[in-house]
PDB file of C-alpha atoms and ligand atoms in Angstrom:
ATOM      1  CA  MET A   1     -13.938  -9.841  -1.020  1.00  0.00           C
ATOM      2  CA  ASN A   2     -14.723  -6.124  -1.337  1.00  0.00           C
ATOM      3  CA  THR A   3     -11.969  -4.066  -3.260  1.00  0.00           C
ATOM      4  CA  ILE A   4     -10.259  -1.498  -1.137  1.00  0.00           C
ATOM      5  CA  VAL A   5      -8.629   1.516  -2.660  1.00  0.00           C
ATOM      6  CA  SER A   6      -5.426   2.903  -0.579  1.00  0.00           C
ATOM      7  CA  ALA A   7      -4.782   6.484  -1.975  1.00  0.00           C
ATOM      8  CA  SER A   8      -0.946   7.031  -2.012  1.00  0.00           C
ATOM      9  CA  ILE A   9      -0.117  10.693  -1.075  1.00  0.00           C
ATOM     10  CA  LEU A  10       3.126  10.472  -3.070  1.00  0.00           C
ATOM     11  CA  GLY A  11       0.704  11.242  -5.917  1.00  0.00           C
ATOM     12  CA  ALA A  12      -0.876  14.232  -4.269  1.00  0.00           C
ATOM     13  CA  ASP A  13      -0.276  17.875  -4.321  1.00  0.00           C
ATOM     14  CA  ILE A  14       1.693  18.066  -0.938  1.00  0.00           C
ATOM     15  CA  CYS A  15       1.043  21.919  -0.573  1.00  0.00           C
ATOM     16  CA  HIS A  16      -2.621  21.036  -0.384  1.00  0.00           C
ATOM     17  CA  LEU A  17      -2.331  17.810   1.404  1.00  0.00           C
ATOM     18  CA  GLY A  18      -5.026  18.749   4.033  1.00  0.00           C
ATOM     19  CA  GLU A  19      -7.545  19.324   1.310  1.00  0.00           C
ATOM     20  CA  ALA A  20      -6.697  16.189  -0.578  1.00  0.00           C
ATOM     21  CA  LEU A  21      -7.119  14.012   2.573  1.00  0.00           C
ATOM     22  CA  ASP A  22     -10.520  15.649   3.235  1.00  0.00           C
ATOM     23  CA  LYS A  23     -11.732  14.721  -0.322  1.00  0.00           C
ATOM     24  CA  LEU A  24     -10.889  11.035   0.064  1.00  0.00           C
ATOM     25  CA  ARG A  25     -13.860  10.299   1.849  1.00  0.00           C
ATOM     26  CA  THR A  26     -16.169  11.725  -0.557  1.00  0.00           C
ATOM     27  CA  TRP A  27     -14.319   9.732  -3.095  1.00  0.00           C
ATOM     28  CA  GLN A  28     -15.171   6.628  -0.851  1.00  0.00           C
ATOM     29  CA  ILE A  29     -11.600   5.923  -0.184  1.00  0.00           C
ATOM     30  CA  ASP A  30     -11.083   5.006   3.444  1.00  0.00           C
ATOM     31  CA  MET A  31      -7.144   4.341   3.373  1.00  0.00           C
ATOM     32  CA  VAL A  32      -4.189   6.739   3.170  1.00  0.00           C
ATOM     33  CA  HIS A  33      -1.005   5.074   1.788  1.00  0.00           C
ATOM     34  CA  PHE A  34       2.022   6.577   3.127  1.00  0.00           C
ATOM     35  CA  ASP A  35       5.240   5.765   1.326  1.00  0.00           C
ATOM     36  CA  VAL A  36       8.365   6.014   3.516  1.00  0.00           C
ATOM     37  CA  MET A  37      11.876   6.005   1.385  1.00  0.00           C
ATOM     38  CA  ASP A  38      15.191   6.213   3.064  1.00  0.00           C
ATOM     39  CA  GLY A  39      17.380   7.009   0.035  1.00  0.00           C
ATOM     40  CA  VAL A  40      19.261   3.641   0.674  1.00  0.00           C
ATOM     41  CA  PHE A  41      16.769   0.833   0.445  1.00  0.00           C
ATOM     42  CA  VAL A  42      15.164   2.763  -2.800  1.00  0.00           C
ATOM     43  CA  PRO A  43      16.933   5.465  -4.731  1.00  0.00           C
ATOM     44  CA  ASN A  44      14.479   8.319  -3.430  1.00  0.00           C
ATOM     45  CA  ILE A  45      13.611  10.147  -0.183  1.00  0.00           C
ATOM     46  CA  SER A  46      10.152  10.744   0.470  1.00  0.00           C
ATOM     47  CA  PHE A  47       8.272  11.420   3.866  1.00  0.00           C
ATOM     48  CA  GLY A  48       8.959  10.473   7.634  1.00  0.00           C
ATOM     49  CA  ILE A  49       7.834  10.325  11.057  1.00  0.00           C
ATOM     50  CA  PRO A  50       6.791  14.128  11.677  1.00  0.00           C
ATOM     51  CA  MET A  51       4.693  14.111   8.539  1.00  0.00           C
ATOM     52  CA  LEU A  52       2.907  10.922   9.509  1.00  0.00           C
ATOM     53  CA  SER A  53       2.116  12.538  12.964  1.00  0.00           C
ATOM     54  CA  ALA A  54       0.812  15.695  11.127  1.00  0.00           C
ATOM     55  CA  ILE A  55      -1.519  13.518   8.928  1.00  0.00           C
ATOM     56  CA  ARG A  56      -2.946  11.575  11.951  1.00  0.00           C
ATOM     57  CA  ARG A  57      -3.890  14.787  13.831  1.00  0.00           C
ATOM     58  CA  HIS A  58      -5.537  15.887  10.592  1.00  0.00           C
ATOM     59  CA  THR A  59      -7.662  12.619   9.735  1.00  0.00           C
ATOM     60  CA  LYS A  60      -9.241   9.541  11.160  1.00  0.00           C
ATOM     61  CA  LEU A  61      -8.817   7.610   7.879  1.00  0.00           C
ATOM     62  CA  PHE A  62      -6.660   4.390   8.252  1.00  0.00           C
ATOM     63  CA  LEU A  63      -2.987   5.024   7.806  1.00  0.00           C
ATOM     64  CA  ASP A  64      -1.360   2.319   5.543  1.00  0.00           C
ATOM     65  CA  VAL A  65       2.238   2.965   5.863  1.00  0.00           C
ATOM     66  CA  HIS A  66       4.596   1.474   3.571  1.00  0.00           C
ATOM     67  CA  LEU A  67       8.122   1.376   4.654  1.00  0.00           C
ATOM     68  CA  MET A  68      10.859   1.291   1.817  1.00  0.00           C
ATOM     69  CA  ILE A  69      13.732   1.594   4.387  1.00  0.00           C
ATOM     70  CA  THR A  70      16.744  -0.388   5.102  1.00  0.00           C
ATOM     71  CA  ASP A  71      16.141  -1.220   8.636  1.00  0.00           C
ATOM     72  CA  PRO A  72      12.334  -1.194   9.397  1.00  0.00           C
ATOM     73  CA  LEU A  73      12.500  -2.996  12.809  1.00  0.00           C
ATOM     74  CA  ARG A  74      14.355  -0.097  14.238  1.00  0.00           C
ATOM     75  CA  TYR A  75      11.465   2.285  13.551  1.00  0.00           C
ATOM     76  CA  VAL A  76       8.415   0.207  14.168  1.00  0.00           C
ATOM     77  CA  SER A  77       7.446   1.758  17.514  1.00  0.00           C
ATOM     78  CA  ALA A  78       8.147   5.312  16.099  1.00  0.00           C
ATOM     79  CA  PHE A  79       5.667   4.704  13.149  1.00  0.00           C
ATOM     80  CA  ALA A  80       3.332   3.197  15.452  1.00  0.00           C
ATOM     81  CA  LYS A  81       3.402   5.911  17.968  1.00  0.00           C
ATOM     82  CA  ALA A  82       3.162   8.437  14.952  1.00  0.00           C
ATOM     83  CA  GLY A  83      -0.288   6.833  14.291  1.00  0.00           C
ATOM     84  CA  ALA A  84       0.104   4.126  11.744  1.00  0.00           C
ATOM     85  CA  ASP A  85      -2.745   1.644  11.650  1.00  0.00           C
ATOM     86  CA  ARG A  86      -0.734  -0.805   9.474  1.00  0.00           C
ATOM     87  CA  ILE A  87       2.999  -1.094   9.046  1.00  0.00           C
ATOM     88  CA  THR A  88       4.276  -2.839   5.892  1.00  0.00           C
ATOM     89  CA  PHE A  89       8.012  -3.510   5.388  1.00  0.00           C
ATOM     90  CA  HIS A  90       9.991  -5.306   2.698  1.00  0.00           C
ATOM     91  CA  LEU A  91      11.193  -8.873   3.198  1.00  0.00           C
ATOM     92  CA  GLU A  92      14.166  -7.725   1.193  1.00  0.00           C
ATOM     93  CA  SER A  93      15.168  -5.081   3.903  1.00  0.00           C
ATOM     94  CA  SER A  94      18.193  -5.905   6.152  1.00  0.00           C
ATOM     95  CA  SER A  95      15.670  -6.660   9.278  1.00  0.00           C
ATOM     96  CA  ASP A  96      14.785  -9.938  10.353  1.00  0.00           C
ATOM     97  CA  PRO A  97      11.208 -10.629   9.099  1.00  0.00           C
ATOM     98  CA  ARG A  98       9.768 -12.584  11.757  1.00  0.00           C
ATOM     99  CA  ALA A  99      11.161 -10.266  14.424  1.00  0.00           C
ATOM    100  CA  THR A 100       9.812  -7.370  12.476  1.00  0.00           C
ATOM    101  CA  LEU A 101       6.324  -8.783  12.024  1.00  0.00           C
ATOM    102  CA  GLU A 102       6.357  -9.833  15.885  1.00  0.00           C
ATOM    103  CA  ALA A 103       7.507  -6.170  16.718  1.00  0.00           C
ATOM    104  CA  ILE A 104       4.563  -4.747  14.616  1.00  0.00           C
ATOM    105  CA  ARG A 105       2.013  -6.949  16.377  1.00  0.00           C
ATOM    106  CA  GLN A 106       3.284  -6.069  19.732  1.00  0.00           C
ATOM    107  CA  THR A 107       2.221  -2.559  19.069  1.00  0.00           C
ATOM    108  CA  GLY A 108      -1.284  -3.574  18.501  1.00  0.00           C
ATOM    109  CA  ARG A 109      -0.918  -2.348  14.583  1.00  0.00           C
ATOM    110  CA  GLN A 110      -1.598  -4.639  11.657  1.00  0.00           C
ATOM    111  CA  ALA A 111       1.520  -5.952  10.037  1.00  0.00           C
ATOM    112  CA  GLY A 112       2.155  -6.009   6.233  1.00  0.00           C
ATOM    113  CA  ILE A 113       5.059  -7.704   4.365  1.00  0.00           C
ATOM    114  CA  ALA A 114       6.112  -6.661   0.830  1.00  0.00           C
ATOM    115  CA  ILE A 115       8.006  -8.155  -2.023  1.00  0.00           C
ATOM    116  CA  LYS A 116       9.636  -6.424  -4.911  1.00  0.00           C
ATOM    117  CA  PRO A 117       8.890  -7.520  -8.588  1.00  0.00           C
ATOM    118  CA  GLY A 118      12.115  -9.622  -8.525  1.00  0.00           C
ATOM    119  CA  THR A 119      11.225 -11.583  -5.455  1.00  0.00           C
ATOM    120  CA  PRO A 120       9.460 -14.933  -5.754  1.00  0.00           C
ATOM    121  CA  VAL A 121       6.187 -15.491  -4.002  1.00  0.00           C
ATOM    122  CA  GLU A 122       7.623 -18.606  -2.269  1.00  0.00           C
ATOM    123  CA  ASP A 123       9.886 -16.303  -0.240  1.00  0.00           C
ATOM    124  CA  VAL A 124       7.005 -14.787   1.670  1.00  0.00           C
ATOM    125  CA  ILE A 125       5.309 -17.985   2.521  1.00  0.00           C
ATOM    126  CA  PRO A 126       6.988 -18.828   5.706  1.00  0.00           C
ATOM    127  CA  TYR A 127       5.740 -15.528   7.185  1.00  0.00           C
ATOM    128  CA  LEU A 128       2.060 -15.546   6.192  1.00  0.00           C
ATOM    129  CA  SER A 129       0.853 -16.707   9.587  1.00  0.00           C
ATOM    130  CA  LEU A 130       2.255 -13.503  11.307  1.00  0.00           C
ATOM    131  CA  ALA A 131       1.102 -10.902   8.630  1.00  0.00           C
ATOM    132  CA  ASP A 132      -2.206  -9.442   8.042  1.00  0.00           C
ATOM    133  CA  MET A 133      -1.425  -8.366   4.675  1.00  0.00           C
ATOM    134  CA  VAL A 134       1.038  -9.026   1.754  1.00  0.00           C
ATOM    135  CA  LEU A 135       1.957  -6.403  -0.521  1.00  0.00           C
ATOM    136  CA  VAL A 136       2.902  -7.463  -4.029  1.00  0.00           C
ATOM    137  CA  MET A 137       4.875  -4.710  -5.676  1.00  0.00           C
ATOM    138  CA  THR A 138       3.746  -4.135  -9.491  1.00  0.00           C
ATOM    139  CA  VAL A 139       6.829  -1.828 -10.170  1.00  0.00           C
ATOM    140  CA  GLU A 140      10.128  -1.469  -8.443  1.00  0.00           C
ATOM    141  CA  PRO A 141       9.580   0.709  -5.368  1.00  0.00           C
ATOM    142  CA  GLY A 142      11.111   4.145  -5.297  1.00  0.00           C
ATOM    143  CA  PHE A 143       8.822   6.332  -7.632  1.00  0.00           C
ATOM    144  CA  GLY A 144       5.254   6.965  -8.413  1.00  0.00           C
ATOM    145  CA  GLY A 145       3.978   7.209 -12.011  1.00  0.00           C
ATOM    146  CA  GLN A 146       5.653   4.044 -13.340  1.00  0.00           C
ATOM    147  CA  SER A 147       3.954   1.596 -15.451  1.00  0.00           C
ATOM    148  CA  TYR A 148       2.607  -1.822 -14.157  1.00  0.00           C
ATOM    149  CA  LEU A 149       4.910  -4.796 -14.561  1.00  0.00           C
ATOM    150  CA  PRO A 150       2.675  -7.587 -16.138  1.00  0.00           C
ATOM    151  CA  ASP A 151       5.058 -10.354 -14.841  1.00  0.00           C
ATOM    152  CA  THR A 152       3.856  -9.567 -11.040  1.00  0.00           C
ATOM    153  CA  THR A 153       0.215 -10.663 -11.929  1.00  0.00           C
ATOM    154  CA  GLU A 154       1.086 -14.253 -11.672  1.00  0.00           C
ATOM    155  CA  LYS A 155       2.550 -13.913  -8.199  1.00  0.00           C
ATOM    156  CA  VAL A 156      -0.908 -12.500  -7.159  1.00  0.00           C
ATOM    157  CA  ARG A 157      -2.536 -15.252  -8.794  1.00  0.00           C
ATOM    158  CA  GLN A 158      -0.600 -17.786  -7.158  1.00  0.00           C
ATOM    159  CA  LEU A 159      -1.020 -16.161  -3.664  1.00  0.00           C
ATOM    160  CA  ARG A 160      -4.766 -15.997  -4.229  1.00  0.00           C
ATOM    161  CA  ARG A 161      -5.309 -19.543  -5.316  1.00  0.00           C
ATOM    162  CA  ASP A 162      -3.300 -21.035  -2.198  1.00  0.00           C
ATOM    163  CA  TYR A 163      -4.614 -18.505   0.211  1.00  0.00           C
ATOM    164  CA  PRO A 164      -8.198 -17.581  -0.429  1.00  0.00           C
ATOM    165  CA  LYS A 165      -8.665 -15.437   2.536  1.00  0.00           C
ATOM    166  CA  LEU A 166      -5.349 -13.479   2.560  1.00  0.00           C
ATOM    167  CA  CYS A 167      -5.381  -9.811   2.158  1.00  0.00           C
ATOM    168  CA  ILE A 168      -3.388  -8.978  -0.962  1.00  0.00           C
ATOM    169  CA  GLN A 169      -2.323  -5.313  -1.864  1.00  0.00           C
ATOM    170  CA  VAL A 170      -0.751  -4.402  -5.123  1.00  0.00           C
ATOM    171  CA  ASP A 171       1.160  -1.154  -5.655  1.00  0.00           C
ATOM    172  CA  GLY A 172       2.421   0.824  -8.556  1.00  0.00           C
ATOM    173  CA  GLY A 173       0.933   1.540 -12.018  1.00  0.00           C
ATOM    174  CA  ILE A 174      -2.609   0.760 -10.941  1.00  0.00           C
ATOM    175  CA  ASN A 175      -5.053   2.546 -13.378  1.00  0.00           C
ATOM    176  CA  ASP A 176      -8.413   1.788 -14.999  1.00  0.00           C
ATOM    177  CA  GLN A 177      -6.456  -0.617 -17.420  1.00  0.00           C
ATOM    178  CA  THR A 178      -4.460  -2.571 -14.914  1.00  0.00           C
ATOM    179  CA  ALA A 179      -6.799  -2.604 -11.860  1.00  0.00           C
ATOM    180  CA  PRO A 180      -9.124  -5.146 -13.458  1.00  0.00           C
ATOM    181  CA  ILE A 181      -5.965  -7.475 -14.309  1.00  0.00           C
ATOM    182  CA  ALA A 182      -4.760  -7.128 -10.668  1.00  0.00           C
ATOM    183  CA  ARG A 183      -8.342  -7.758  -9.130  1.00  0.00           C
ATOM    184  CA  GLN A 184      -9.264 -10.656 -11.460  1.00  0.00           C
ATOM    185  CA  ALA A 185      -5.767 -12.163 -10.370  1.00  0.00           C
ATOM    186  CA  GLY A 186      -6.904 -11.860  -6.844  1.00  0.00           C
ATOM    187  CA  ALA A 187      -5.740  -8.548  -5.256  1.00  0.00           C
ATOM    188  CA  ASN A 188      -8.352  -7.068  -2.847  1.00  0.00           C
ATOM    189  CA  GLU A 189      -6.249  -3.863  -1.901  1.00  0.00           C
ATOM    190  CA  LEU A 190      -5.319  -1.401  -4.706  1.00  0.00           C
ATOM    191  CA  VAL A 191      -2.783   1.431  -4.137  1.00  0.00           C
ATOM    192  CA  THR A 192      -3.243   4.201  -6.255  1.00  0.00           C
ATOM    193  CA  GLY A 193      -1.134   7.640  -6.631  1.00  0.00           C
ATOM    194  CA  SER A 194      -0.748   9.207  -9.910  1.00  0.00           C
ATOM    195  CA  TYR A 195      -4.015   7.827 -11.610  1.00  0.00           C
ATOM    196  CA  LEU A 196      -6.214   9.140  -8.718  1.00  0.00           C
ATOM    197  CA  PHE A 197      -4.694  12.434  -8.071  1.00  0.00           C
ATOM    198  CA  GLN A 198      -4.275  13.456 -11.669  1.00  0.00           C
ATOM    199  CA  ALA A 199      -7.959  12.210 -12.590  1.00  0.00           C
ATOM    200  CA  ALA A 200     -10.377  14.820 -13.834  1.00  0.00           C
ATOM    201  CA  ASP A 201     -13.053  12.986 -11.739  1.00  0.00           C
ATOM    202  CA  PRO A 202     -11.299  11.383  -9.042  1.00  0.00           C
ATOM    203  CA  PHE A 203     -14.588  10.026  -7.526  1.00  0.00           C
ATOM    204  CA  ARG A 204     -15.175   7.891 -10.788  1.00  0.00           C
ATOM    205  CA  ALA A 205     -11.488   7.096 -11.060  1.00  0.00           C
ATOM    206  CA  ALA A 206     -11.887   5.200  -7.659  1.00  0.00           C
ATOM    207  CA  ALA A 207     -15.063   3.808  -8.803  1.00  0.00           C
ATOM    208  CA  LEU A 208     -13.529   2.436 -11.915  1.00  0.00           C
ATOM    209  CA  LEU A 209     -10.544   0.889  -9.715  1.00  0.00           C
ATOM    210  CA  ARG A 210     -12.936  -0.935  -7.621  1.00  0.00           C
ATOM    211  CA  GLY A 211     -14.762  -2.223 -10.685  1.00  0.00           C
ATOM    212  CA  ASP A 212     -18.127  -0.176  -9.616  1.00  0.00           C
ATOM    213  CA  ASP A 213     -18.507   2.131 -12.543  1.00  0.00           C
ATOM    214  CA  SER A 214     -22.038   2.563 -12.033  1.00  0.00           C
ATOM    215  CA  SER A 215     -21.775   4.407  -8.818  1.00  0.00           C
ATOM    216  CA  PRO A 216     -23.688   7.597  -8.870  1.00  0.00           C
ATOM    217  CA  GLN A 217     -21.767  10.959  -9.177  1.00  0.00           C
ATOM    218  CA  ALA A 218     -20.429  12.645  -5.933  1.00  0.00           C
ATOM    219  CA  GLY A 219     -22.495  15.645  -5.054  1.00  0.00           C
TER     220      GLY A 219
HETATM  221  C1  DX5 B   1       6.274   3.386  -5.331  1.00  0.00           C
HETATM  222  C2  DX5 B   1       5.327   3.654  -3.998  1.00  0.00           C
HETATM  223  C3  DX5 B   1       3.980   3.527  -4.509  1.00  0.00           C
HETATM  224  C4  DX5 B   1       3.528   4.801  -5.544  1.00  0.00           C
HETATM  225  C5  DX5 B   1       2.342   4.412  -6.277  1.00  0.00           C
HETATM  226  O1  DX5 B   1       7.430   2.983  -4.663  1.00  0.00           O
HETATM  227  O2  DX5 B   1       5.314   2.568  -3.202  1.00  0.00           O
HETATM  228  O3  DX5 B   1       2.719   3.451  -3.515  1.00  0.00           O
HETATM  229  O4  DX5 B   1       3.250   5.899  -4.717  1.00  0.00           O
HETATM  230  O5  DX5 B   1       2.358   5.392  -7.163  1.00  0.00           O
HETATM  231  P1  DX5 B   1       1.488   5.110  -8.619  1.00  0.00           P
HETATM  232  O6  DX5 B   1       0.131   4.771  -8.376  1.00  0.00           O
HETATM  233  O7  DX5 B   1       1.757   6.431  -9.366  1.00  0.00           O
HETATM  234  O8  DX5 B   1       2.375   4.104  -9.408  1.00  0.00           O
HETATM  235 ZN1   ZN B   2       3.769   2.341  -1.631  1.00  0.00          ZN
END
């Protein structure tokens, strides 16, 4: 499986977001990770539907929307209409997981299901047949710039062992030190915020995340 890097714009300079989005392709990144926080499911408030629409008008990149909100089912169609290509919600939210996955699929978008660090991997298994991706959170959701929680690696390893073809994303604290650990455990999608956007050379940083440190330098 090729490693995909999803750039979390929570880590970008929002005052220059258009420029940051334009640079992603030159860094060989094809996916934008859009973190939605409602201040209730997590102790922080981030971006919402109008901002996703604005990003959709600006870029053709794949929009990977991560809902950290209490009642995702209520907002599935709004995020789909705003331009999400994939909608990921939390198993720990108050929405019924099966109904939410089905609602996302009905919009024609990909469906992802996320678990927090304290949630056992077994809890997500009943929903895999309806999900295009499982997001194993490697920090507590809510803030960028946190440190990778090593105990989460085993959950990725277990999922990959039992589901060789499953799309497994990790999110939180991913950098050149932790990406190889997550990749070796079986993650094929890596979300990166602060590491990418604070890198002196983001092209090389993205290559290191993919495990491709021999890439020639971007022009
Ligand atoms: C955390 C968010 C992450 C965050 C990752 O709740 O879901 O997507 O932006 O940021 P870094 O890479 O800085 O840990
Ligand atoms: Zn996220």
